[in-house]
Coordinates of C-alpha atoms and ligand atoms in Angstrom, one line a residue:
M1 CA 85.7 80.4 96.8
P2 CA 89.1 80.2 98.5
P3 CA 89.9 82.5 101.4
T4 CA 91.1 86.0 100.5
D5 CA 93.1 87.1 103.6
S6 CA 95.0 90.3 103.0
R7 CA 98.3 88.8 104.0
I8 CA 100.1 85.6 103.0
R9 CA 103.0 83.5 104.2
A10 CA 105.9 83.1 101.8
V11 CA 109.5 81.9 101.9
R12 CA 112.1 84.5 101.4
L13 CA 115.9 84.4 101.0
D14 CA 118.3 87.4 101.4
G15 CA 121.1 85.6 99.6
P16 CA 122.5 82.2 98.7
G17 CA 123.4 79.6 101.3
G18 CA 122.4 76.4 103.0
P19 CA 118.8 75.4 103.8
E20 CA 118.8 77.7 106.8
V21 CA 118.6 80.8 104.5
L22 CA 114.9 79.9 103.8
R23 CA 112.8 82.1 106.0
L24 CA 109.0 82.1 106.3
V25 CA 107.7 85.6 106.4
E26 CA 104.3 87.3 106.3
T27 CA 103.8 89.6 103.4
G28 CA 101.1 91.6 101.7
Q29 CA 98.8 89.8 99.4
P30 CA 100.2 90.2 95.8
E31 CA 97.8 91.8 93.3
P32 CA 97.9 90.6 89.6
G33 CA 98.8 93.1 86.9
P34 CA 97.6 93.0 83.3
G35 CA 97.6 89.5 81.9
E36 CA 98.4 88.0 85.3
I37 CA 96.5 85.7 87.7
R38 CA 96.8 85.1 91.4
V39 CA 96.9 81.4 92.3
R40 CA 95.9 80.3 95.8
H41 CA 98.1 77.2 96.3
A42 CA 96.9 73.8 97.3
A43 CA 100.3 72.2 96.9
I44 CA 103.8 73.3 95.9
G45 CA 106.3 71.2 93.9
L46 CA 109.8 70.8 95.3
N47 CA 112.5 70.5 92.6
F48 CA 116.2 70.1 92.6
I49 CA 116.5 73.3 90.6
D50 CA 115.2 75.1 93.8
V51 CA 118.4 73.8 95.5
Y52 CA 120.6 75.1 92.6
Q53 CA 118.9 78.5 93.0
R54 CA 119.2 78.5 96.8
T55 CA 122.9 77.7 96.6
G56 CA 123.6 80.3 93.9
L57 CA 124.6 77.7 91.2
Y58 CA 121.8 79.2 89.2
P59 CA 121.8 82.9 90.0
L60 CA 118.8 84.8 91.5
A61 CA 118.3 88.5 92.1
W62 CA 118.4 88.9 95.9
P63 CA 116.4 89.2 98.0
S64 CA 114.2 86.6 96.4
G65 CA 111.4 84.1 96.8
L66 CA 112.0 80.5 95.7
G67 CA 110.1 77.7 93.9
L68 CA 108.8 77.4 90.3
E69 CA 105.9 75.0 90.6
A70 CA 102.5 74.8 92.3
A71 CA 98.9 73.9 91.7
G72 CA 95.8 75.6 93.1
V73 CA 92.8 77.7 92.3
V74 CA 92.7 81.1 90.5
E75 CA 91.7 83.6 93.1
T76 CA 91.6 86.8 91.1
T77 CA 92.6 87.9 87.6
G78 CA 94.3 91.0 86.4
P79 CA 93.0 93.3 83.5
G80 CA 92.8 91.6 80.1
V81 CA 93.0 88.0 81.3
R82 CA 91.1 85.7 78.9
R83 CA 92.5 82.2 79.6
F84 CA 91.2 81.8 83.1
R85 CA 88.5 82.9 85.5
P86 CA 88.4 82.9 89.3
G87 CA 87.7 79.4 90.6
D88 CA 89.6 77.6 87.8
R89 CA 92.0 74.8 88.9
V90 CA 95.4 75.5 87.5
A91 CA 99.1 74.5 87.8
Y92 CA 102.3 76.2 86.7
A93 CA 105.9 75.0 86.5
N94 CA 108.0 77.7 84.9
G95 CA 107.8 80.4 87.5
P96 CA 108.5 83.2 88.1
V97 CA 110.3 82.2 91.3
G98 CA 108.2 82.5 94.4
A99 CA 106.0 79.4 94.4
Y100 CA 107.0 78.7 98.0
A101 CA 104.1 80.7 99.3
E102 CA 100.4 80.5 100.0
A103 CA 99.6 82.3 96.8
H104 CA 101.6 83.6 93.8
I105 CA 101.2 85.8 90.7
V106 CA 101.7 84.1 87.4
R107 CA 101.3 85.3 83.8
E108 CA 98.2 83.6 82.4
G109 CA 100.2 82.1 79.5
R110 CA 102.4 80.3 82.0
A111 CA 99.6 78.4 83.7
V112 CA 97.7 75.4 82.5
R113 CA 94.3 74.1 83.4
V114 CA 94.3 71.0 85.6
P115 CA 91.8 68.3 84.4
D116 CA 88.8 67.9 86.8
D117 CA 89.7 64.3 87.7
L118 CA 93.3 65.1 88.6
P119 CA 94.0 66.0 92.2
L120 CA 95.9 69.3 92.5
E121 CA 98.5 67.5 94.6
T122 CA 99.2 65.2 91.7
A123 CA 99.5 68.2 89.3
A124 CA 102.0 69.9 91.7
G125 CA 104.0 66.7 92.0
A126 CA 104.1 66.0 88.3
L127 CA 104.0 69.1 86.1
L128 CA 107.6 70.3 86.1
K129 CA 109.1 66.8 86.4
G130 CA 106.7 65.2 84.0
M131 CA 107.0 67.9 81.3
T132 CA 110.8 67.4 81.6
A133 CA 110.2 63.7 80.9
E134 CA 108.1 64.6 77.9
M135 CA 110.8 66.9 76.6
L136 CA 113.5 64.3 77.1
L137 CA 111.6 61.3 75.6
R138 CA 109.7 62.9 72.7
R139 CA 111.6 65.9 71.7
V140 CA 115.3 66.0 72.8
F141 CA 115.7 62.4 71.7
H142 CA 112.8 60.6 70.2
V143 CA 112.6 57.2 72.0
K144 CA 111.4 54.4 69.8
P145 CA 110.0 50.9 70.7
G146 CA 112.7 48.3 71.2
Q147 CA 115.5 50.8 72.1
T148 CA 117.4 50.4 75.3
I149 CA 117.9 53.5 77.3
L150 CA 119.8 54.4 80.5
L151 CA 118.7 57.0 83.1
H152 CA 120.2 57.9 86.4
A153 CA 118.5 58.6 89.8
A154 CA 115.6 56.3 88.6
A155 CA 113.7 56.4 91.9
G156 CA 113.7 60.3 92.0
G157 CA 111.0 62.7 91.0
V158 CA 111.9 63.0 87.4
G159 CA 113.4 59.5 87.3
L160 CA 110.2 57.6 88.2
L161 CA 108.1 59.5 85.7
L162 CA 110.8 59.2 83.0
A163 CA 111.2 55.4 83.5
Q164 CA 107.4 54.7 83.3
W165 CA 106.9 56.9 80.3
A166 CA 109.9 55.4 78.5
R167 CA 108.5 51.9 79.1
A168 CA 105.1 53.0 77.8
L169 CA 106.8 54.1 74.6
G170 CA 108.1 50.6 74.3
A171 CA 111.7 51.1 75.4
R172 CA 113.8 48.8 77.6
V173 CA 114.8 50.9 80.6
I174 CA 118.0 50.6 82.6
G175 CA 118.0 52.8 85.7
T176 CA 120.7 53.6 88.3
V177 CA 119.8 54.2 91.9
G178 CA 121.6 54.9 95.2
D179 CA 120.3 52.0 97.4
A180 CA 118.4 48.8 97.5
V181 CA 115.1 50.3 98.5
K182 CA 115.2 52.7 95.6
A183 CA 116.1 49.7 93.4
E184 CA 112.9 47.9 94.3
L185 CA 110.9 51.1 93.7
A186 CA 112.5 51.7 90.3
L187 CA 111.8 48.1 89.2
A188 CA 108.2 48.4 90.2
R189 CA 107.8 51.7 88.3
G190 CA 109.3 51.4 84.8
C191 CA 112.8 50.0 85.0
D192 CA 113.6 46.6 83.5
H193 CA 117.1 46.6 85.1
V194 CA 118.6 48.6 87.9
I195 CA 122.3 49.3 88.7
L196 CA 123.4 50.4 92.1
Y197 CA 125.8 53.0 90.9
G198 CA 127.6 53.4 94.2
E199 CA 128.7 49.8 94.1
E200 CA 128.7 48.6 90.5
D201 CA 130.6 49.7 87.3
V202 CA 127.7 51.3 85.3
A203 CA 129.3 51.1 81.9
E204 CA 130.4 47.5 82.4
R205 CA 126.8 46.4 83.5
V206 CA 125.3 48.3 80.6
R207 CA 127.5 46.5 78.1
A208 CA 126.7 43.2 79.7
L209 CA 122.9 43.9 79.5
T210 CA 123.2 45.0 75.8
D211 CA 125.4 42.3 74.3
G212 CA 128.2 44.8 74.3
D213 CA 126.3 47.3 72.2
G214 CA 125.5 50.1 74.7
V215 CA 122.4 52.2 74.9
A216 CA 120.8 54.6 72.3
V217 CA 120.5 57.4 74.8
V218 CA 121.6 58.3 78.4
Y219 CA 119.5 60.7 80.4
D220 CA 121.9 62.1 83.0
S221 CA 120.7 64.4 85.7
V222 CA 123.4 63.5 88.3
G223 CA 126.2 65.3 86.4
A224 CA 129.7 65.2 87.8
A225 CA 129.6 61.8 89.4
T226 CA 128.1 60.0 86.3
A227 CA 129.2 61.9 83.2
E228 CA 132.1 59.5 82.3
A229 CA 130.0 56.4 82.9
S230 CA 127.2 57.9 80.8
L231 CA 129.5 58.5 77.8
D232 CA 131.1 55.0 78.2
S233 CA 127.6 53.4 78.2
L234 CA 126.5 54.7 74.8
A235 CA 126.1 52.8 71.6
R236 CA 127.7 54.1 68.4
R237 CA 126.1 57.4 67.4
G238 CA 124.3 57.4 70.8
M239 CA 123.0 60.6 72.5
Y240 CA 124.4 61.9 75.8
V241 CA 121.7 64.1 77.4
S242 CA 123.0 66.0 80.3
F243 CA 120.1 67.7 82.1
G244 CA 121.1 68.2 85.7
N245 CA 123.8 68.6 88.4
A246 CA 122.6 66.7 91.5
S247 CA 126.2 65.7 92.3
G248 CA 127.7 68.9 90.8
P249 CA 128.0 70.2 87.3
A250 CA 129.1 67.8 84.6
P251 CA 132.6 68.4 83.3
A252 CA 133.3 69.8 79.8
V253 CA 133.3 67.2 77.0
A254 CA 135.9 67.7 74.3
P255 CA 134.7 67.0 70.7
L256 CA 137.3 64.3 70.3
R257 CA 135.8 62.5 73.3
L258 CA 132.6 62.3 71.3
S259 CA 134.4 61.0 68.3
R260 CA 136.3 58.4 70.3
G261 CA 133.1 57.2 71.9
G262 CA 131.6 56.3 68.5
S263 CA 130.5 59.5 66.9
L264 CA 128.4 60.4 69.9
F265 CA 125.9 63.3 70.2
M266 CA 125.6 65.5 73.2
T267 CA 123.0 68.1 74.3
R268 CA 122.2 70.0 77.5
P269 CA 118.5 70.8 77.4
T270 CA 116.5 72.9 79.9
L271 CA 112.7 72.6 80.1
F272 CA 112.1 76.3 79.9
D273 CA 113.4 76.4 76.3
Y274 CA 111.0 73.6 75.4
V275 CA 107.9 75.2 77.0
A276 CA 108.8 78.7 76.0
T277 CA 105.5 79.5 74.3
T278 CA 102.0 79.0 75.7
D279 CA 101.3 76.5 72.8
E280 CA 104.4 74.5 73.7
L281 CA 103.4 74.6 77.4
D282 CA 99.8 73.4 76.6
A283 CA 101.1 70.6 74.3
A284 CA 103.6 69.3 76.9
A285 CA 101.1 69.5 79.8
A286 CA 98.4 67.8 77.7
A287 CA 100.7 64.9 76.8
L288 CA 101.6 64.5 80.4
F289 CA 98.0 64.6 81.7
R290 CA 97.1 62.0 79.0
V291 CA 99.7 59.4 80.2
I292 CA 98.7 60.0 83.8
R293 CA 95.0 59.6 83.1
D294 CA 95.4 56.5 81.0
G295 CA 97.4 54.9 83.8
S296 CA 100.7 54.4 82.0
V297 CA 102.5 56.9 84.3
Q298 CA 101.7 56.9 88.0
V299 CA 102.7 59.9 90.1
R300 CA 104.3 59.0 93.4
I301 CA 104.2 61.6 96.1
G302 CA 107.0 60.2 98.2
Q303 CA 106.9 62.8 101.0
T304 CA 105.1 66.0 101.9
F305 CA 106.3 68.8 104.2
P306 CA 104.5 71.9 105.6
L307 CA 105.6 75.0 103.8
A308 CA 107.1 76.2 107.1
E309 CA 109.5 73.2 106.9
A310 CA 110.8 74.0 103.4
A311 CA 114.4 73.9 104.8
E312 CA 113.9 70.4 106.1
A313 CA 112.5 69.4 102.7
H314 CA 115.7 70.8 101.1
R315 CA 117.9 68.8 103.5
A316 CA 116.1 65.6 102.7
L317 CA 116.3 66.2 98.9
E318 CA 120.0 67.0 99.0
A319 CA 120.8 64.1 101.3
R320 CA 119.2 61.6 98.8
R321 CA 116.5 60.7 101.4
T322 CA 113.5 61.3 99.1
T323 CA 111.9 59.1 96.5
G324 CA 109.4 60.2 93.8
S325 CA 108.0 63.7 94.1
T326 CA 108.0 66.0 97.1
L327 CA 105.3 68.5 98.0
L328 CA 105.2 71.5 100.3
I329 CA 101.7 72.1 101.7
P330 CA 100.9 75.7 102.6
Ligands
NAP401 N1 117.1 70.4 82.5 C1 115.9 70.5 83.0 O1 115.1 71.2 82.4 C2 115.5 69.8 84.2 C3 114.2 69.9 84.6 C4 113.8 69.2 85.8 C5 114.8 68.5 86.5 N2 116.0 68.5 86.1 C6 117.1 67.8 86.9 O2 116.6 66.5 87.1 C7 117.2 66.0 88.3 C8 116.1 65.4 89.1 O3 115.3 66.4 89.7 P1 114.3 66.0 90.8 O4 113.8 67.3 91.3 O5 113.4 65.0 90.3 O6 115.3 65.4 92.0 P2 115.4 63.9 92.4 O7 115.8 63.0 91.3 O8 114.2 63.5 93.2 O9 116.6 64.0 93.5 C9 117.9 63.9 93.0 C10 118.4 62.5 93.1 O10 119.7 62.5 92.5 C11 120.5 61.4 93.0 N3 121.8 61.9 93.4 C12 123.0 61.3 92.9 N4 124.0 62.0 93.5 C13 123.6 62.9 94.3 C14 124.2 63.9 95.1 N5 125.5 64.0 95.2 N6 123.4 64.7 95.8 C15 122.1 64.6 95.7 N7 121.4 63.7 94.9 C16 122.2 62.9 94.2 C17 119.7 60.9 94.2 O11 119.2 59.6 93.9 P3 120.0 58.3 94.2 O12 120.2 58.2 95.7 O13 119.2 57.2 93.7 O14 121.3 58.5 93.6 C18 118.7 61.9 94.5 O15 117.5 61.4 95.1 C19 118.0 67.1 88.9 O16 119.3 67.1 88.6 C20 117.3 68.3 88.2 O17 118.2 69.4 88.2 C21 116.4 69.2 85.0

């Protein structure tokens, strides 16, 4: 059984700000209420959404914890819990906020069982980002064999998983990246072509790679810096999927812009609406664990930081110094 100290270390924020607002504090061990479990964390997943929440782009109620994703072992269960027992290996990716801690309370319906042969670190590095890839490729836009797709930040956490999974579905994948080292990584993990978007004209390169046609779908998590190029890269009746703001929120798109681009579609999905029920969560996680276990999607933990260095991890993520997934280790 894991240790059951009566106090835990957790990250707290009194209000929005830079990475320096992340404080490590000692706090009382949280007790699970009805339908809740306490998860003792083995690894915590770092996600760009944590940055949006820290800066206030996505509002939190202050003071607050931070972090939506972790994997570990169920330590104790509240009244009425049926899905899990103490000792079960679990992961969660849709909060509530407060995963940056040694342990956290989660509703049983928001956690999933981690297969025995999957390291908890892999689960923490993959669940939120990989279920996002599942949502994007199988439900937001159904990618079919032979289609050419474009995705940005292809060497990032979501990017590497998305590119590999898209290739496994039979798509031809064009990825954009910030530098040459990331380009090599993206080519080794799913991308057929890479574009250095700081140096090259993305839409021009996409047209050249597609005989002028453009791509069926663009998965754009970079936002402000890439929105126009994304729209310009689409084939007639293509789908612009805006799903993040790493460079700032994407600008508004007028309906006539979609018409002029070739009767385009646009959507702005968020994972939490796609894993809103426990059945949806279980299905998305099962699909992800399947592609990891059959080897078609490899999870790359690019860097790990001690929990006490969460601020440094945020600095690295925001400065584009990370590749693949990032973990905080309690
Ligand atoms: N909608 C949803 O439900 C959902 C769910 C999960 C994630 N997301 C989004 O998916 C994206 C990826 O998340 P992640 O956690 O895996 O992060 P990540 O991709 O590992 O990191 C973000 C990457 O974005 C690129 N980038 C471009 N311009 C940037 C800028 N001005 N500042 C910082 N980074 C910039 C960088 O790659 P290069 O150096 O190669 O440009 C950077 O490494 C985020 O936008 C996140 O919000 C959305």
